[in-house]
mmCIF file of C-alpha atoms and ligand atoms in Angstrom:
data_model
loop_
_atom_site.group_PDB
_atom_site.id
_atom_site.type_symbol
_atom_site.label_atom_id
_atom_site.label_comp_id
_atom_site.label_asym_id
_atom_site.label_seq_id
_atom_site.Cartn_x
_atom_site.Cartn_y
_atom_site.Cartn_z
ATOM 1 C CA MET A 1 13.861 18.030 35.185
ATOM 2 C CA LYS A 2 12.220 17.988 38.667
ATOM 3 C CA SER A 3 8.669 16.131 38.171
ATOM 4 C CA SER A 4 6.693 18.649 39.935
ATOM 5 C CA LYS A 5 8.312 21.081 36.542
ATOM 6 C CA VAL A 6 7.070 17.971 34.349
ATOM 7 C CA ALA A 7 3.849 18.289 36.241
ATOM 8 C CA GLY A 8 3.863 21.906 35.337
ATOM 9 C CA ARG A 9 4.260 21.748 32.233
ATOM 10 C CA ILE A 10 1.599 18.844 31.060
ATOM 11 C CA ALA A 11 -0.604 20.746 33.215
ATOM 12 C CA VAL A 12 -0.755 23.997 31.366
ATOM 13 C CA LEU A 13 -0.296 21.245 27.734
ATOM 14 C CA ALA A 14 -3.923 20.037 28.994
ATOM 15 C CA THR A 15 -5.179 23.385 29.595
ATOM 16 C CA ALA A 16 -4.276 24.301 26.050
ATOM 17 C CA LEU A 17 -5.054 21.497 24.644
ATOM 18 C CA ALA A 18 -8.700 21.225 26.448
ATOM 19 C CA ALA A 19 -8.964 25.073 25.335
ATOM 20 C CA THR A 20 -8.647 24.770 22.131
ATOM 21 C CA VAL A 21 -10.345 21.588 21.551
ATOM 22 C CA GLY A 22 -13.033 21.194 24.133
ATOM 23 C CA ILE A 23 -11.301 18.142 25.298
ATOM 24 C CA ALA A 24 -13.105 16.722 29.105
ATOM 25 C CA PHE A 25 -9.806 15.685 30.868
ATOM 26 C CA ALA A 26 -11.023 12.681 32.505
ATOM 27 C CA SER A 27 -10.162 13.100 36.599
ATOM 28 C CA GLY A 28 -9.971 9.416 37.475
ATOM 29 C CA ALA A 29 -7.376 6.677 37.116
ATOM 30 C CA GLY A 30 -8.168 4.926 33.810
ATOM 31 C CA ALA A 31 -11.225 3.030 34.646
ATOM 32 C CA GLY A 32 -9.390 2.437 38.314
ATOM 33 C CA ILE A 33 -7.694 -0.376 36.884
ATOM 34 C CA SER A 34 -4.539 -1.255 37.952
ATOM 35 C CA ALA A 35 -1.463 -2.473 34.981
ATOM 36 C CA ASP A 36 -2.270 -6.136 35.452
ATOM 37 C CA GLU A 37 -5.301 -5.944 34.994
ATOM 38 C CA ALA A 38 -5.670 -3.752 32.235
ATOM 39 C CA LEU A 39 -3.528 -6.355 30.112
ATOM 40 C CA GLN A 40 -5.548 -9.365 31.229
ATOM 41 C CA LYS A 41 -8.042 -7.407 29.910
ATOM 42 C CA LEU A 42 -6.659 -7.241 26.298
ATOM 43 C CA VAL A 43 -5.545 -10.832 26.704
ATOM 44 C CA ASP A 44 -9.167 -11.807 26.780
ATOM 45 C CA GLY A 45 -10.408 -9.306 24.121
ATOM 46 C CA ASN A 46 -8.051 -11.258 21.881
ATOM 47 C CA ASN A 47 -8.674 -14.448 23.015
ATOM 48 C CA ARG A 48 -13.006 -13.672 21.807
ATOM 49 C CA TYR A 49 -11.577 -11.985 18.732
ATOM 50 C CA VAL A 50 -9.486 -15.042 18.111
ATOM 51 C CA GLU A 51 -12.242 -17.491 18.238
ATOM 52 C CA SER A 52 -14.667 -14.953 16.564
ATOM 53 C CA LYS A 53 -16.472 -14.461 19.384
ATOM 54 C CA MET A 54 -16.367 -10.294 19.739
ATOM 55 C CA HIS A 55 -18.788 -8.624 21.363
ATOM 56 C CA ALA A 56 -17.051 -4.893 22.274
ATOM 57 C CA SER A 57 -19.042 -3.538 18.768
ATOM 58 C CA ALA A 58 -22.337 -3.482 20.379
ATOM 59 C CA LEU A 59 -21.351 -1.680 22.725
ATOM 60 C CA CYS A 60 -20.274 1.396 20.788
ATOM 61 C CA ASP A 61 -23.802 2.371 20.661
ATOM 62 C CA ALA A 62 -25.561 5.703 20.843
ATOM 63 C CA THR A 63 -25.641 5.056 24.652
ATOM 64 C CA ALA A 64 -21.757 4.268 25.355
ATOM 65 C CA ARG A 65 -21.450 7.561 22.595
ATOM 66 C CA GLY A 66 -23.234 9.425 25.028
ATOM 67 C CA LYS A 67 -21.615 8.394 28.059
ATOM 68 C CA LEU A 68 -18.059 9.387 26.284
ATOM 69 C CA ALA A 69 -18.653 12.770 25.492
ATOM 70 C CA LYS A 70 -18.209 13.759 28.598
ATOM 71 C CA GLY A 71 -14.731 12.052 28.913
ATOM 72 C CA GLN A 72 -12.843 8.986 28.287
ATOM 73 C CA GLN A 73 -10.525 7.210 30.862
ATOM 74 C CA PRO A 74 -8.961 4.439 28.599
ATOM 75 C CA TYR A 75 -7.078 1.776 30.694
ATOM 76 C CA ALA A 76 -4.422 0.989 27.672
ATOM 77 C CA ILE A 77 -2.203 3.233 25.460
ATOM 78 C CA ILE A 78 -1.744 0.881 22.668
ATOM 79 C CA LEU A 79 1.308 2.063 20.162
ATOM 80 C CA SER A 80 0.679 -0.330 16.865
ATOM 81 C CA CYS A 81 1.699 -0.132 13.447
ATOM 82 C CA SER A 82 -0.348 1.512 10.524
ATOM 83 C CA ASP A 83 -1.248 -1.652 9.183
ATOM 84 C CA SER A 84 -4.673 -2.523 8.114
ATOM 85 C CA ARG A 85 -4.852 -6.112 8.676
ATOM 86 C CA VAL A 86 -4.216 -4.550 13.013
ATOM 87 C CA PRO A 87 -5.816 -1.940 14.212
ATOM 88 C CA PRO A 88 -5.516 -2.450 17.883
ATOM 89 C CA GLU A 89 -9.494 -2.208 18.691
ATOM 90 C CA ILE A 90 -10.556 -5.165 16.190
ATOM 91 C CA VAL A 91 -7.622 -7.261 17.546
ATOM 92 C CA PHE A 92 -8.151 -6.682 20.935
ATOM 93 C CA ASP A 93 -12.157 -6.138 20.511
ATOM 94 C CA GLN A 94 -12.204 -3.237 22.080
ATOM 95 C CA ALA A 95 -15.158 -0.602 22.361
ATOM 96 C CA LEU A 96 -15.176 3.209 22.966
ATOM 97 C CA GLY A 97 -13.353 4.443 25.347
ATOM 98 C CA GLU A 98 -11.468 1.586 26.995
ATOM 99 C CA VAL A 99 -8.055 2.065 24.401
ATOM 100 C CA PHE A 100 -6.306 5.198 23.775
ATOM 101 C CA VAL A 101 -4.835 4.008 19.935
ATOM 102 C CA ILE A 102 -1.479 5.504 18.529
ATOM 103 C CA ARG A 103 -0.300 4.176 15.082
ATOM 104 C CA VAL A 104 2.646 4.685 13.172
ATOM 105 C CA ALA A 105 4.183 2.816 10.439
ATOM 106 C CA GLY A 106 7.021 0.495 12.175
ATOM 107 C CA ASN A 107 5.622 1.193 15.299
ATOM 108 C CA VAL A 108 8.184 3.675 16.503
ATOM 109 C CA ALA A 109 8.314 6.519 19.157
ATOM 110 C CA ASP A 110 9.546 10.072 17.747
ATOM 111 C CA PRO A 111 8.220 13.154 19.667
ATOM 112 C CA LEU A 112 5.229 13.387 18.849
ATOM 113 C CA VAL A 113 4.169 9.675 19.688
ATOM 114 C CA LEU A 114 5.380 10.057 22.641
ATOM 115 C CA GLY A 115 3.964 13.026 23.446
ATOM 116 C CA SER A 116 1.069 11.501 22.795
ATOM 117 C CA VAL A 117 1.487 8.939 24.947
ATOM 118 C CA GLU A 118 2.661 11.120 27.528
ATOM 119 C CA TYR A 119 -1.083 12.626 27.686
ATOM 120 C CA ALA A 120 -2.199 9.259 27.833
ATOM 121 C CA ALA A 121 -0.470 7.933 30.828
ATOM 122 C CA GLU A 122 -0.409 11.734 33.013
ATOM 123 C CA HIS A 123 -3.523 13.157 31.965
ATOM 124 C CA LEU A 124 -6.053 10.303 31.356
ATOM 125 C CA LYS A 125 -4.165 7.815 33.744
ATOM 126 C CA SER A 126 -4.389 4.780 31.957
ATOM 127 C CA PRO A 127 -2.073 2.344 33.822
ATOM 128 C CA LEU A 128 -0.698 0.366 30.669
ATOM 129 C CA VAL A 129 1.468 1.210 27.329
ATOM 130 C CA MET A 130 1.455 -1.920 25.221
ATOM 131 C CA VAL A 131 4.059 -1.451 22.629
ATOM 132 C CA LEU A 132 2.279 -4.113 19.039
ATOM 133 C CA GLY A 133 4.648 -4.795 16.938
ATOM 134 C CA HIS A 134 3.196 -7.532 14.452
ATOM 135 C CA GLU A 135 4.193 -10.376 11.697
ATOM 136 C CA ARG A 136 5.447 -9.688 8.238
ATOM 137 C CA CYS A 137 4.963 -5.652 8.819
ATOM 138 C CA GLY A 138 5.687 -3.787 5.786
ATOM 139 C CA ALA A 139 8.407 -0.922 7.707
ATOM 140 C CA VAL A 140 9.839 -3.473 8.950
ATOM 141 C CA THR A 141 10.606 -5.477 5.787
ATOM 142 C CA ALA A 142 11.468 -2.430 3.864
ATOM 143 C CA THR A 143 14.674 -1.308 6.968
ATOM 144 C CA VAL A 144 16.037 -5.013 6.430
ATOM 145 C CA GLY A 145 15.803 -5.164 2.635
ATOM 146 C CA ALA A 146 16.921 -1.337 2.609
ATOM 147 C CA LYS A 147 20.053 -0.518 -0.035
ATOM 148 C CA GLY A 148 20.536 3.106 0.201
ATOM 149 C CA LYS A 149 18.272 5.782 0.910
ATOM 150 C CA ALA A 150 14.012 5.108 1.012
ATOM 151 C CA GLU A 151 12.164 7.882 -0.867
ATOM 152 C CA GLY A 152 10.971 10.486 0.956
ATOM 153 C CA ASN A 153 9.850 10.700 4.704
ATOM 154 C CA ILE A 154 10.083 7.295 4.865
ATOM 155 C CA GLU A 155 13.598 7.187 5.402
ATOM 156 C CA ALA A 156 12.563 8.133 8.601
ATOM 157 C CA ILE A 157 10.906 5.419 9.567
ATOM 158 C CA VAL A 158 13.600 3.153 8.207
ATOM 159 C CA LYS A 159 16.224 5.264 10.490
ATOM 160 C CA ALA A 160 14.088 4.626 13.313
ATOM 161 C CA ILE A 161 14.083 1.075 12.835
ATOM 162 C CA GLU A 162 17.429 0.821 11.457
ATOM 163 C CA PRO A 163 18.722 -0.433 15.286
ATOM 164 C CA ALA A 164 17.192 -2.867 15.377
ATOM 165 C CA ALA A 165 16.857 -4.339 11.453
ATOM 166 C CA LYS A 166 20.360 -4.532 13.427
ATOM 167 C CA LYS A 167 20.406 -6.368 15.615
ATOM 168 C CA ALA A 168 17.931 -8.998 14.363
ATOM 169 C CA LYS A 169 20.209 -9.630 11.272
ATOM 170 C CA ALA A 170 23.234 -10.211 14.005
ATOM 171 C CA LYS A 171 21.003 -11.744 16.197
ATOM 172 C CA CYS A 172 19.578 -14.293 14.034
ATOM 173 C CA LYS A 173 22.056 -14.675 11.459
ATOM 174 C CA GLY A 174 21.640 -17.692 8.882
ATOM 175 C CA LYS A 175 18.358 -17.789 9.280
ATOM 176 C CA SER A 176 15.947 -17.013 6.237
ATOM 177 C CA LYS A 177 15.036 -13.517 5.578
ATOM 178 C CA GLU A 178 11.386 -13.924 6.424
ATOM 179 C CA GLU A 179 12.655 -15.050 10.051
ATOM 180 C CA ILE A 180 15.531 -12.455 10.296
ATOM 181 C CA ILE A 181 11.956 -9.588 9.578
ATOM 182 C CA GLU A 182 10.007 -11.606 12.437
ATOM 183 C CA CYS A 183 13.425 -11.385 14.800
ATOM 184 C CA ALA A 184 13.562 -7.544 13.609
ATOM 185 C CA ALA A 185 9.862 -6.588 14.067
ATOM 186 C CA GLU A 186 9.749 -8.319 17.483
ATOM 187 C CA GLN A 187 13.179 -6.470 18.281
ATOM 188 C CA ASN A 188 11.869 -3.033 17.236
ATOM 189 C CA ALA A 189 8.806 -3.331 19.100
ATOM 190 C CA LYS A 190 11.390 -4.389 22.469
ATOM 191 C CA ASP A 191 13.635 -1.511 21.675
ATOM 192 C CA VAL A 192 10.380 0.798 21.025
ATOM 193 C CA ALA A 193 9.176 -0.386 24.475
ATOM 194 C CA ALA A 194 12.764 0.416 26.041
ATOM 195 C CA ASP A 195 13.351 3.664 24.644
ATOM 196 C CA LEU A 196 10.319 4.788 26.017
ATOM 197 C CA THR A 197 11.484 5.862 29.592
ATOM 198 C CA LYS A 198 14.844 6.624 27.956
ATOM 199 C CA LYS A 199 13.058 8.804 25.979
ATOM 200 C CA SER A 200 10.484 10.727 28.150
ATOM 201 C CA LYS A 201 11.272 11.720 31.256
ATOM 202 C CA ILE A 202 7.659 12.357 32.439
ATOM 203 C CA VAL A 203 7.037 8.329 31.443
ATOM 204 C CA ALA A 204 10.972 7.423 33.140
ATOM 205 C CA HIS A 205 9.279 9.474 36.298
ATOM 206 C CA LEU A 206 5.503 7.392 35.845
ATOM 207 C CA VAL A 207 7.486 4.082 35.811
ATOM 208 C CA LYS A 208 9.124 4.633 38.754
ATOM 209 C CA GLU A 209 6.777 5.577 40.664
ATOM 210 C CA GLY A 210 4.805 2.077 39.930
ATOM 211 C CA LYS A 211 1.832 4.554 38.199
ATOM 212 C CA ILE A 212 2.228 3.006 34.569
ATOM 213 C CA LYS A 213 3.547 -0.296 33.008
ATOM 214 C CA ILE A 214 5.040 -0.851 30.156
ATOM 215 C CA VAL A 215 5.201 -4.264 27.711
ATOM 216 C CA SER A 216 6.150 -5.496 24.029
ATOM 217 C CA ALA A 217 3.704 -7.507 21.780
ATOM 218 C CA LYS A 218 3.980 -8.749 18.837
ATOM 219 C CA TYR A 219 0.555 -9.786 15.988
ATOM 220 C CA ASP A 220 0.491 -12.747 13.980
ATOM 221 C CA LEU A 221 -1.595 -12.415 10.869
ATOM 222 C CA ASP A 222 -2.570 -15.843 10.364
ATOM 223 C CA ASP A 223 -4.354 -16.481 13.257
ATOM 224 C CA GLY A 224 -4.899 -12.610 14.575
ATOM 225 C CA LYS A 225 -2.795 -13.740 18.205
ATOM 226 C CA VAL A 226 -1.130 -11.253 20.355
ATOM 227 C CA THR A 227 2.138 -12.440 21.939
ATOM 228 C CA ILE A 228 3.564 -10.686 24.943
ATOM 229 C CA LEU A 229 7.213 -10.398 24.476
ATOM 230 C CA LYS A 230 9.541 -11.207 27.019
HETATM 231 ZN ZN1 ZN B 1 3.646 -2.987 10.221
#
């Protein structure tokens, strides 16, 4: 699909969304900063969290809420797990309007998730996308230990993580089950990050144009530190 056609379709979607739910769309680049600057802001925020020097909640007062009611310019899109111990706004010490967060068990990317990433990247102009996995992830653990079909719709999550779990089992052969689970969590975050451009023409186009950067990362449940994966 040609980029003009893609942009046209997104514009139609954005207009429809705005009309339906009254969303105000930001016209500037996501807070006007680069992907590297956005990543640095996340790293700095995580350092504050690790050191218990958080200050973002003080920036979530009525004044901030009032300003943001008119529109948003989040500078980063974060796709993370739904795990209650890994809320991105808290572990990166971010205030209202700063990060566009998509959460789903196992931080996997189905069409609904991809659509959310496309919307924030294309229309809110967020320059950075981070796929955030984490230590001792329940979804990854269930996939690594899966015997037969998982119950209900959980199977869809297991299926999405399965390729990464298979790779991890081969890569970390001979290691303990716990180590294989960590290996799979890292592999899954990396694979989902790589999949964003494979599964989304809009994301691929924005990466090619240098408008967005995608990184994968992993959160440590014990010390709260986020490590950028290479
Ligand atoms: Zn998880």
